[in-house]
Amino acid sequence: MSKVNTVLGTIPAEELGLVAIHEHIGYGMPGSELDTTWWKTPEERYAETVPKLRAFHEYGGGTFVDATGICNGRDVDYYKSLSAKTGVHIVACTGFVGGDTALPHFARASVDYLAKVFIHEISVGIGTTGSRAGVIKVGVSRGGRMTDLDKRIYRAAARAAIQTGAPVLTHLAIDAENAIAIFQEEGLPLDRVLFGHVDDGVNAENTRDTWIAEQGGRVGFDTFGYETELEDPPFWARPRQERLDHFLRFLNAGHLDKALAGADANCSPLGWAGVKGHTVNYIFEDLIPDLRKAGLEEDAIRTIFVDNPATFLTLSA
Amino acid sequence: MIYPLSVDVSAAVATTVHETVTTVLGPVPAHELGVTAVHEALLSVVPGAQFAPDIAIDRAEIFEVLAAKLRDFREHGGRTIVDSTGMFHGRDVNLYEALSRATGVHIIASTGMGPEEMLGGYFLTPQTNPPTPWPAEKFAELFRKEITEGMVVPRVERRGPAGLVTTTADPNGMTPTEESLFRGAARAALDTGVPLSIRYGADALHDLGIVLDEGLPAGRVLVGGLDRADADGAALEVAKRGAFVGLDHVGLNDHPNYINDAQRTSLVMELVNAGHSHRIILSSNAIGVAKGLPEYHLPFSHVLSTFVPFLKQQGLSDEDAHRILVDNTRELLTHS
């Protein structure tokens, strides 16, 4: 039986449909909740979010994977209501975006404790919500090198992945040698790991995407839409054509079976202004048309957005 | 967007000149404070512990425990307690309002943060390139608004204003971000008239110097932790500079990093004999309810019911005892 944990319960992988693999309902750095600059009323949050999810659903989107870590404003009760009312499956994560977004209680914790937290959230539930996490988020702190805390979180994630069968999804794939060493030491098969953000503007040059794929890891081109052509691009933006060419090069090198793609957009950002004009629906409005224009077959598009995510998200234990 | 306030802030500001103190239920005339514990924690939650699956946070149970401790404090003559944990260590303004109404104890809540290790990534590695930590002025603005516009219930609303700003430095020495916190906290205190409570890092006089450098009068500052084993004469020097001396781990007798109550007694008498009785603040840093850190169930009444009687046996006059328990705390907490 193929099972995936969504916020509304377990579903068969066959029901996932087209998957946005690395997205955010709303992201904020820990502590941003103290700064009223970014506050929105619930009315505003729903008003910003529901139309995007409705459009995603109408375009044919099936599943939205929320990669917002434990301390980044993850709000599972809210996701449940969004999912129930829009018909979009939402997969919530356990874990942390990076060591620098883990609050002191977790930053001080041992690998063993962190693994227990992740396992609990995957197999029992997140807080009092009753919802189980479907994926484990880990990541590299700002600075481009894994910190000791990042490494502890990766190691805990590996152990939790082995025990629960949940996949691991990374924020940044820079310093992948260290990450892969940890996964290998713990015995986690690398096809249970999606090395994300290989296409981001700051780190792409130094990210060894094909090497990761050759080791057996899955590779996420999942910051599509953060473009220098935007009205007010963020510092991690990149020229549109350059990112697309990068992705096509990766596919043409024979790594289609390792490729996943997403937009990393916020429906309604929590602790920052967000990026005007960028939504999850970039996948339908820009990315898939661009891929077709570049000559990619429908089968390949299906592999990237449906088949690869289904295999990845299926609990394997 | 307007966030409704439960307490009329304009009233608090308007009556500042009439010697008021800001409690969670609104401004209170300073003379009503009575015996006050200045360095205590009501609900203390290590940031992140609220998300831990192995830590239960049951509000009814927390309320019951805290209410019992506050009633004990009141029965021993305590009237006012300051939750000096700042804005990001479990502060729960709604809970404190209900507790104050239920027990009759005045509760003063604090804004501020620290040490750096306790901060969220929003302040340390912001989404900018490079991720430069927050400067003093941004901290000042964050804290100031908690005093002028009300304390935040995160992403929901502002409640009543904070009555104190607090911050802390790393015991191994103040980090650059902690210097920003200290300067920001000092500016917020200076601009609003609420007092500043600092828990020093490695060097009490250095850390006091940082906040005085912002132009804050020494009489608006409480330096906590001066009963640390490594404080080494700093208490007298802090008093000489005109700041309040926090001997604020009263009741802690078996900790290698702190002196014990017998030594605290000697220190109190030394300060009194040197003419500094008007600078002494006694408190216990007790924790009402702890989540994610060890419980510390010393009664909030310990200073009042055990330590001060002992001080009197050692020769502290009634007048000085009253000064320490009532007058000094009132002077510190009254808006300037």
XYZ file of C-alpha atoms in Angstrom:
653
model
C 0.000 0.000 0.000
C 1.351 3.431 -0.901
C 0.703 5.961 1.819
C 1.380 9.679 2.095
C 0.712 11.770 5.208
C -1.339 14.873 4.473
C -2.740 17.272 7.054
C -6.186 15.694 6.598
C -4.933 12.150 6.943
C -3.242 9.413 5.013
C -3.910 9.210 1.274
C -2.676 6.837 -1.432
C 0.159 8.240 -3.522
C -2.035 7.667 -6.565
C -4.256 10.521 -5.373
C -1.491 13.114 -5.111
C -1.755 14.277 -8.720
C 0.483 17.109 -9.754
C 2.668 18.086 -6.803
C 4.202 21.432 -5.898
C 7.081 19.916 -3.959
C 8.556 22.839 -2.012
C 6.108 25.605 -1.133
C 4.955 27.710 1.790
C 1.500 28.687 2.934
C 3.308 31.337 4.959
C 6.896 31.581 6.163
C 8.448 33.770 8.820
C 11.770 33.637 10.632
C 11.367 32.667 14.310
C 10.743 35.838 16.280
C 9.063 37.628 13.368
C 5.767 36.994 15.150
C 6.834 39.672 17.652
C 7.082 42.364 14.979
C 3.689 43.830 14.112
C 5.144 45.113 10.823
C 4.168 41.819 9.245
C 0.978 40.983 11.031
C -2.124 40.235 9.041
C -5.631 39.597 10.220
C -7.038 36.122 9.598
C -9.319 37.742 7.014
C -6.288 39.035 5.117
C -4.438 35.742 5.337
C -7.326 33.733 3.970
C -7.972 36.393 1.323
C -4.375 36.176 0.129
C -4.174 32.403 0.282
C -7.458 30.848 -0.784
C -7.545 32.279 -4.340
C -4.019 30.977 -4.973
C -4.903 27.487 -3.812
C -8.193 27.585 -5.720
C -6.323 28.579 -8.889
C -3.764 25.835 -8.207
C -6.608 23.332 -7.962
C -8.311 24.627 -11.109
C -5.067 24.450 -13.078
C -4.932 20.772 -12.190
C -2.713 20.961 -9.124
C -3.234 18.120 -6.688
C -0.851 18.482 -3.767
C 0.952 21.344 -2.064
C 3.968 20.373 0.057
C 4.483 22.986 2.760
C 8.173 23.171 3.677
C 7.729 25.558 6.610
C 9.728 24.286 9.579
C 8.604 23.823 13.168
C 9.594 27.325 14.300
C 8.793 29.263 11.119
C 5.099 29.860 11.614
C 3.972 26.384 10.622
C 0.253 26.368 11.412
C -1.255 22.965 10.802
C -4.811 23.741 11.946
C -4.859 26.542 9.402
C -3.546 24.207 6.690
C -6.284 21.723 7.525
C -8.981 24.308 6.997
C -7.365 25.454 3.727
C -7.091 21.909 2.451
C -10.626 20.965 3.419
C -12.129 24.055 1.773
C -10.056 24.156 -1.433
C -9.638 20.458 -2.184
C -5.855 20.781 -2.432
C -3.945 18.092 -0.530
C -1.461 19.732 1.811
C 1.552 17.858 3.136
C 3.087 19.448 6.245
C 6.673 18.917 7.316
C 8.495 18.271 10.524
C 12.053 19.552 10.938
C 13.713 22.883 10.438
C 14.530 25.099 7.465
C 18.067 25.324 8.819
C 19.882 25.354 12.133
C 19.471 29.118 12.203
C 15.691 28.739 12.306
C 15.671 26.232 15.167
C 14.806 27.954 18.444
C 16.961 27.363 21.566
C 14.962 24.397 22.876
C 15.864 22.502 19.704
C 19.197 24.191 19.017
C 20.502 22.807 22.325
C 19.069 19.344 21.787
C 20.855 16.095 21.003
C 20.510 14.152 17.753
C 18.534 11.571 19.668
C 16.030 14.113 20.973
C 15.601 15.761 17.580
C 15.005 12.370 15.959
C 12.337 11.618 18.570
C 10.601 14.923 17.814
C 10.575 14.184 14.074
C 9.405 10.607 14.567
C 6.625 11.747 16.877
C 5.384 14.314 14.391
C 5.410 11.761 11.560
C 3.938 8.794 13.386
C 1.765 10.330 16.150
C 1.030 13.882 15.107
C 1.977 17.539 15.228
C 1.032 19.185 18.518
C -2.658 18.778 19.231
C -3.687 18.822 15.562
C -3.823 15.092 15.018
C -2.144 15.670 11.644
C 1.015 13.789 10.807
C 3.989 15.287 9.051
C 4.669 13.827 5.614
C 8.201 15.025 5.038
C 11.240 16.049 7.085
C 12.715 19.464 6.405
C 16.405 20.146 6.946
C 18.682 22.844 5.617
C 21.927 24.723 5.548
C 22.183 27.879 7.664
C 23.080 31.206 6.107
C 26.720 31.280 5.107
C 26.832 28.315 2.757
C 28.503 25.824 5.109
C 26.752 23.323 7.322
C 26.992 24.324 10.976
C 27.272 21.769 13.778
C 23.584 22.278 14.480
C 22.680 21.795 10.796
C 24.588 18.509 10.895
C 22.812 17.331 14.035
C 19.476 18.077 12.401
C 20.477 16.186 9.210
C 21.579 13.193 11.252
C 18.354 13.208 13.286
C 16.357 13.511 10.067
C 18.170 10.520 8.600
C 17.328 8.409 11.629
C 13.697 9.525 11.599
C 13.478 8.842 7.851
C 14.795 5.321 8.298
C 12.406 4.582 11.120
C 9.259 6.135 9.633
C 9.872 5.928 5.896
C 9.221 9.643 5.493
C 11.379 11.460 2.962
C 13.831 14.279 3.680
C 13.672 17.574 1.861
C 16.525 20.072 2.085
C 16.707 23.833 1.993
C 19.811 24.429 -0.122
C 22.039 21.771 -1.589
C 25.269 23.651 -0.998
C 27.884 21.717 0.993
C 26.247 18.499 -0.195
C 29.373 16.442 0.495
C 28.811 16.861 4.226
C 25.109 16.149 3.930
C 25.628 12.996 1.871
C 28.317 11.774 4.260
C 25.827 12.016 7.132
C 23.040 10.246 5.229
C 25.439 7.480 4.207
C 26.781 7.066 7.721
C 23.214 6.680 8.968
C 22.307 4.283 6.174
C 19.583 6.358 4.533
C 19.260 5.609 0.794
C 19.840 8.873 -1.058
C 16.690 8.510 -3.150
C 14.835 9.318 0.081
C 16.401 12.771 0.028
C 15.442 15.690 -2.158
C 18.339 18.141 -2.303
C 16.425 21.352 -2.843
C 17.166 24.834 -4.141
C 20.023 23.740 -6.435
C 18.795 26.514 -8.743
C 18.877 29.410 -6.288
C 20.639 32.571 -7.388
C 23.123 32.790 -4.526
C 24.399 29.212 -4.434
C 23.684 27.626 -7.835
C 27.227 28.235 -9.077
C 28.664 26.225 -6.218
C 26.019 23.532 -5.974
C 26.960 20.165 -7.443
C 23.574 19.146 -8.818
C 24.725 16.451 -11.260
C 27.131 15.028 -8.697
C 24.265 14.746 -6.200
C 22.174 12.928 -8.807
C 25.084 10.610 -9.595
C 25.272 9.692 -5.917
C 21.586 8.738 -6.071
C 20.049 11.860 -4.520
C 16.965 13.571 -5.847
C 17.488 17.116 -7.028
C 15.093 20.022 -6.583
C 14.923 22.904 -9.031
C 12.405 24.464 -6.769
C 12.910 28.203 -6.648
C 11.425 28.760 -10.113
C 9.928 32.208 -10.409
C 12.367 34.119 -8.200
C 13.585 36.056 -11.203
C 15.660 39.140 -11.667
C 12.966 40.254 -14.117
C 10.516 40.765 -11.221
C 9.575 44.277 -10.176
C 11.313 43.872 -6.819
C 13.407 40.696 -6.937
C 14.829 39.177 -3.749
C 18.580 38.692 -3.386
C 18.274 35.004 -4.322
C 16.685 35.839 -7.684
C 18.176 34.687 -10.961
C 17.547 35.506 -14.626
C 14.620 33.465 -15.880
C 16.319 31.969 -18.916
C 19.467 31.120 -16.971
C 17.520 29.029 -14.450
C 15.502 27.322 -17.179
C 18.673 26.488 -19.137
C 20.228 25.118 -15.962
C 17.257 22.810 -15.442
C 17.254 21.682 -19.081
C 20.973 20.913 -18.906
C 20.323 18.751 -15.860
C 17.495 16.890 -17.608
C 19.503 16.436 -20.798
C 22.344 14.930 -18.794
C 20.030 11.996 -18.140
C 18.731 12.872 -14.689
C 15.013 13.136 -15.390
C 14.316 10.376 -12.870
C 15.987 12.475 -10.173
C 14.373 15.819 -11.043
C 11.696 17.643 -9.104
C 10.568 21.240 -9.520
C 8.712 23.876 -7.572
C 8.312 27.579 -6.919
C 9.043 27.996 -3.167
C 6.443 30.758 -3.117
C 4.548 32.047 -0.086
C 0.775 32.235 -0.357
C 0.747 34.822 2.440
C 4.172 35.553 3.927
C 4.371 35.731 7.725
C 7.580 37.507 8.633
C 8.652 39.334 5.513
C 7.127 41.298 2.677
C 7.201 38.385 0.257
C 7.814 38.759 -3.443
C 5.128 40.528 -5.370
C 3.833 38.610 -8.359
C 5.308 35.254 -7.391
C 2.958 32.392 -6.525
C 2.861 28.607 -6.603
C 0.951 28.939 -9.857
C 4.154 29.944 -11.632
C 4.347 26.184 -12.184
C 1.305 26.295 -14.460
C 1.485 29.827 -15.788
C 5.164 29.930 -16.699
C 7.249 26.884 -15.942
C 5.305 24.109 -17.690
C 4.712 26.307 -20.788
C 8.440 27.133 -20.839
C 9.331 23.461 -20.606
C 6.949 22.600 -23.440
C 8.388 25.416 -25.521
C 11.828 23.990 -24.913
C 10.632 20.701 -26.370
C 10.054 18.646 -23.249
C 7.588 15.797 -23.840
C 4.393 15.483 -21.784
C 5.702 12.224 -20.337
C 8.759 13.992 -18.976
C 6.617 16.740 -17.482
C 4.495 14.069 -15.838
C 7.617 12.405 -14.480
C 8.827 15.645 -12.892
C 5.558 16.789 -11.361
C 3.588 13.578 -10.742
C 5.605 10.366 -10.755
C 8.815 11.479 -9.059
C 6.972 13.286 -6.238
C 4.694 10.283 -5.709
C 7.619 7.896 -5.286
C 9.431 10.381 -3.107
C 6.502 11.198 -0.810
C 5.342 7.611 -0.326
C 6.218 6.430 3.169
C 8.738 3.715 2.491
C 9.131 1.969 5.838
C -5.027 48.031 10.649
C -5.961 48.734 14.249
C -5.374 46.308 17.074
C -7.711 47.071 19.938
C -6.134 47.549 23.320
C -7.569 46.107 26.467
C -6.029 48.887 28.465
C -6.135 52.557 27.644
C -2.526 53.415 26.916
C -3.204 57.112 26.633
C -4.354 57.081 30.255
C -1.083 55.481 31.299
C 0.917 58.093 29.456
C -1.198 60.964 30.748
C -0.788 59.943 34.373
C 2.932 59.264 34.182
C 3.662 62.555 35.861
C 1.493 61.497 38.781
C 3.802 58.652 39.742
C 2.265 55.570 38.279
C 3.435 52.109 37.496
C 2.211 50.098 34.545
C 0.690 46.762 35.474
C -0.990 44.279 33.181
C -4.343 45.645 34.359
C -3.366 49.246 33.703
C -1.656 52.099 35.513
C -1.525 51.874 39.306
C -0.497 54.697 41.668
C 3.066 54.010 42.750
C 2.207 54.169 46.449
C -0.043 51.136 46.018
C 2.772 48.796 44.982
C 3.757 47.710 48.489
C 6.224 44.889 48.881
C 7.474 44.056 45.406
C 9.477 41.198 43.927
C 11.283 42.607 40.910
C 13.239 39.729 39.402
C 10.890 36.779 39.111
C 9.413 34.623 36.381
C 5.767 33.628 36.215
C 5.542 31.358 33.182
C 9.010 30.672 31.797
C 9.236 28.841 28.484
C 12.501 28.291 26.661
C 11.851 29.535 23.118
C 10.784 26.561 21.030
C 9.668 24.427 23.979
C 6.082 25.356 23.153
C 6.459 23.223 20.012
C 8.019 20.192 21.691
C 5.893 17.045 21.668
C 7.159 15.980 25.096
C 6.215 19.243 26.818
C 2.587 19.737 27.781
C 1.271 23.253 28.117
C -2.040 23.126 29.943
C -3.242 26.654 30.626
C -5.685 25.670 33.353
C -2.998 23.770 35.197
C -0.455 26.571 34.747
C -2.994 29.065 36.038
C -3.708 26.985 39.120
C -0.033 26.622 40.018
C 0.720 30.305 39.468
C -2.395 31.473 41.323
C -1.444 29.363 44.352
C 2.063 30.838 44.364
C 0.790 34.382 44.004
C -1.724 33.865 46.807
C 1.079 32.572 49.030
C 3.103 35.664 48.130
C 0.163 37.876 49.017
C -0.502 36.069 52.278
C 3.063 36.812 53.304
C 2.605 40.487 52.560
C 3.679 40.650 48.929
C 1.656 43.015 46.767
C 3.429 43.307 43.416
C 5.424 40.943 41.274
C 7.415 41.646 38.147
C 7.652 38.987 35.471
C 11.082 39.923 34.193
C 11.408 37.308 31.461
C 10.884 39.748 28.590
C 8.794 39.264 25.470
C 10.094 35.920 24.173
C 10.393 33.496 27.051
C 6.860 32.380 27.706
C 5.288 35.738 28.524
C 1.508 35.317 28.415
C -0.210 38.642 28.928
C -3.752 37.276 28.867
C -2.875 34.736 31.529
C -1.232 37.407 33.694
C -4.281 39.646 33.466
C -6.496 36.797 34.679
C -4.013 35.927 37.433
C -3.845 39.478 38.679
C -7.631 39.764 38.779
C -7.948 36.418 40.540
C -5.254 36.903 43.178
C -5.194 40.660 43.737
C -1.439 40.737 43.200
C -0.252 43.519 40.896
C 1.627 41.988 37.971
C 4.076 43.994 35.942
C 5.149 42.369 32.683
C 8.307 43.172 30.793
C 9.468 43.704 27.259
C 12.977 43.022 26.013
C 14.979 39.936 25.065
C 18.301 38.294 25.640
C 20.833 36.821 25.796
C 21.639 36.376 22.107
C 21.322 32.612 22.418
C 17.623 33.052 23.291
C 16.787 35.165 20.247
C 14.919 33.959 17.187
C 16.609 33.852 13.804
C 14.516 36.837 12.706
C 16.874 39.050 14.706
C 20.132 37.189 14.059
C 20.046 36.005 10.455
C 17.394 38.143 8.776
C 16.363 37.574 5.159
C 18.836 40.143 3.879
C 22.147 39.687 2.114
C 24.328 39.538 4.118
C 22.179 38.456 7.082
C 23.255 41.249 9.423
C 21.880 40.982 12.978
C 19.545 43.702 14.167
C 21.129 47.008 15.205
C 20.311 48.822 18.460
C 17.775 51.173 16.940
C 15.586 48.363 15.622
C 15.551 46.691 19.027
C 14.757 50.080 20.586
C 11.783 50.500 18.281
C 10.496 46.973 18.944
C 10.704 47.429 22.729
C 9.442 51.034 22.695
C 6.252 50.017 20.918
C 5.593 47.389 23.575
C 5.612 50.238 26.092
C 3.765 52.895 24.100
C 1.360 50.715 22.109
C 1.064 47.582 24.209
C 2.626 44.148 24.543
C 2.160 41.704 21.718
C 0.221 38.509 21.763
C 2.107 37.222 18.740
C 0.255 37.730 15.457
C -3.018 38.371 17.301
C -3.160 41.690 19.129
C -1.483 44.132 21.455
C -2.563 44.162 25.084
C -1.562 46.564 27.866
C 1.861 48.228 27.933
C 5.005 46.715 29.413
C 6.210 48.200 32.708
C 9.873 47.288 32.402
C 12.516 46.569 29.767
C 14.844 43.700 30.416
C 17.849 42.219 28.674
C 20.683 39.841 29.406
C 24.249 39.277 28.257
C 26.198 36.056 27.825
C 28.082 35.116 31.024
C 31.176 34.620 28.867
C 31.028 38.223 27.768
C 28.663 40.527 25.912
C 28.348 39.697 22.218
C 28.008 42.469 19.611
C 24.302 41.665 19.210
C 23.882 41.820 22.977
C 25.457 45.269 22.919
C 22.755 46.208 20.397
C 20.144 44.723 22.734
C 21.503 46.667 25.716
C 21.663 49.923 23.777
C 18.222 49.377 22.274
C 16.728 48.525 25.643
C 18.347 51.613 27.189
C 16.918 53.851 24.474
C 13.454 52.356 24.951
C 13.691 52.966 28.698
C 14.980 56.504 28.208
C 12.271 57.425 25.711
C 9.359 55.960 27.668
C 10.309 56.371 31.322
C 10.056 52.693 32.263
C 13.012 51.173 34.134
C 15.653 48.954 32.601
C 16.676 45.667 34.155
C 19.913 44.143 32.927
C 21.430 40.807 33.788
C 25.094 41.322 33.172
C 27.417 39.094 31.181
C 31.029 38.835 32.300
C 31.546 42.360 33.608
C 28.766 44.182 35.458
C 30.402 47.595 35.296
C 31.151 47.320 31.602
C 27.577 46.293 30.852
C 26.157 49.046 33.038
C 28.479 51.450 31.238
C 26.918 50.495 27.891
C 23.425 51.516 28.958
C 24.614 54.652 30.749
C 26.411 55.601 27.549
C 22.969 55.903 25.948
C 22.156 58.693 28.391
C 19.945 56.669 30.696
C 20.304 57.882 34.312
C 21.819 55.210 36.565
C 18.803 55.440 38.878
C 16.656 53.937 36.125
C 18.750 50.787 35.918
C 18.687 47.574 37.922
C 21.780 45.421 37.537
C 20.828 41.816 38.272
C 23.036 38.914 39.173
C 25.273 40.787 41.571
C 25.066 37.807 43.923
C 26.910 35.702 41.399
C 30.044 34.077 42.795
C 32.133 35.888 40.186
C 30.571 39.336 40.811
C 33.516 40.101 43.005
C 32.876 43.500 44.569
C 30.801 44.740 41.653
C 27.746 45.300 43.861
C 29.420 48.155 45.738
C 30.698 49.746 42.546
C 27.277 49.526 40.883
C 25.725 51.201 43.945
C 28.359 53.939 43.852
C 27.382 54.700 40.276
C 23.790 55.142 41.384
C 22.231 52.067 39.793
C 20.135 49.563 41.691
C 21.965 46.496 42.944
C 20.111 43.266 42.224
C 20.880 40.547 44.766
C 18.324 38.486 43.022
C 19.003 34.817 43.696
C 18.000 34.902 47.334
C 17.239 31.381 48.505
C 19.761 29.794 46.140
C 22.231 28.198 48.518
C 23.811 25.278 46.770
C 24.778 26.575 43.360
C 28.468 26.812 42.470
C 27.915 30.000 40.452
C 26.208 31.952 43.238
C 26.999 32.987 46.776
C 24.671 31.637 49.473
C 22.219 33.442 51.716
C 24.768 33.837 54.512
C 27.131 35.560 52.084
C 24.242 37.566 50.653
C 23.486 38.737 54.168
C 27.048 39.959 54.591
C 26.844 41.706 51.234
C 23.575 43.422 52.157
C 25.032 44.621 55.456
C 28.171 45.811 53.716
C 26.105 47.844 51.262
C 23.905 49.221 54.034
C 26.893 50.178 56.140
C 28.439 51.930 53.134
C 25.295 54.058 52.861
C 23.710 52.247 49.902
C 20.565 50.826 51.479
C 18.526 52.906 49.012
C 20.088 50.997 46.083
C 19.461 47.407 47.173
C 16.915 45.196 45.430
C 16.288 41.689 46.751
C 14.574 39.079 44.652
C 14.829 35.370 44.080
C 14.542 34.653 40.350
C 12.028 31.974 41.237
C 10.113 30.366 38.409
C 6.376 29.982 38.797
C 6.017 27.401 36.043
C 8.941 26.227 33.923
C 8.665 24.640 30.474
C 11.787 23.397 28.763
C 14.002 24.272 31.736
C 14.305 22.882 35.265
C 11.588 23.829 37.722
C 12.652 26.202 40.471
C 9.897 26.057 43.038
C 11.183 28.564 45.554
C 8.124 30.468 46.869
C 7.878 34.058 45.625
C 7.471 34.896 49.322
C 10.904 33.583 50.261
C 12.635 36.981 50.443
C 9.830 38.344 52.539
C 9.142 35.436 54.847
C 12.609 33.983 55.348
C 15.448 36.146 54.163
C 14.467 39.564 55.462
C 13.668 38.235 58.962
C 17.125 36.690 58.918
C 18.645 39.997 57.818
C 16.912 41.705 60.715
C 18.406 39.183 63.109
C 21.768 40.151 61.673
C 21.115 43.789 62.444
C 19.156 45.227 59.494
C 16.880 47.964 60.821
C 13.133 47.889 60.169
C 13.528 51.137 58.325
C 16.123 49.702 55.951
C 14.084 46.526 55.488
C 11.094 48.606 54.453
C 13.278 50.716 52.213
C 14.587 47.633 50.414
C 11.291 45.815 50.051
C 9.013 48.746 49.287
C 10.687 52.083 48.629
C 13.533 50.988 46.370
C 11.338 48.832 44.186
C 8.755 51.588 43.957
C 11.358 54.161 42.989
C 12.744 51.839 40.329
C 9.371 50.903 38.872
C 7.759 54.344 38.922
C 7.765 55.964 35.495
C 10.309 58.714 35.270
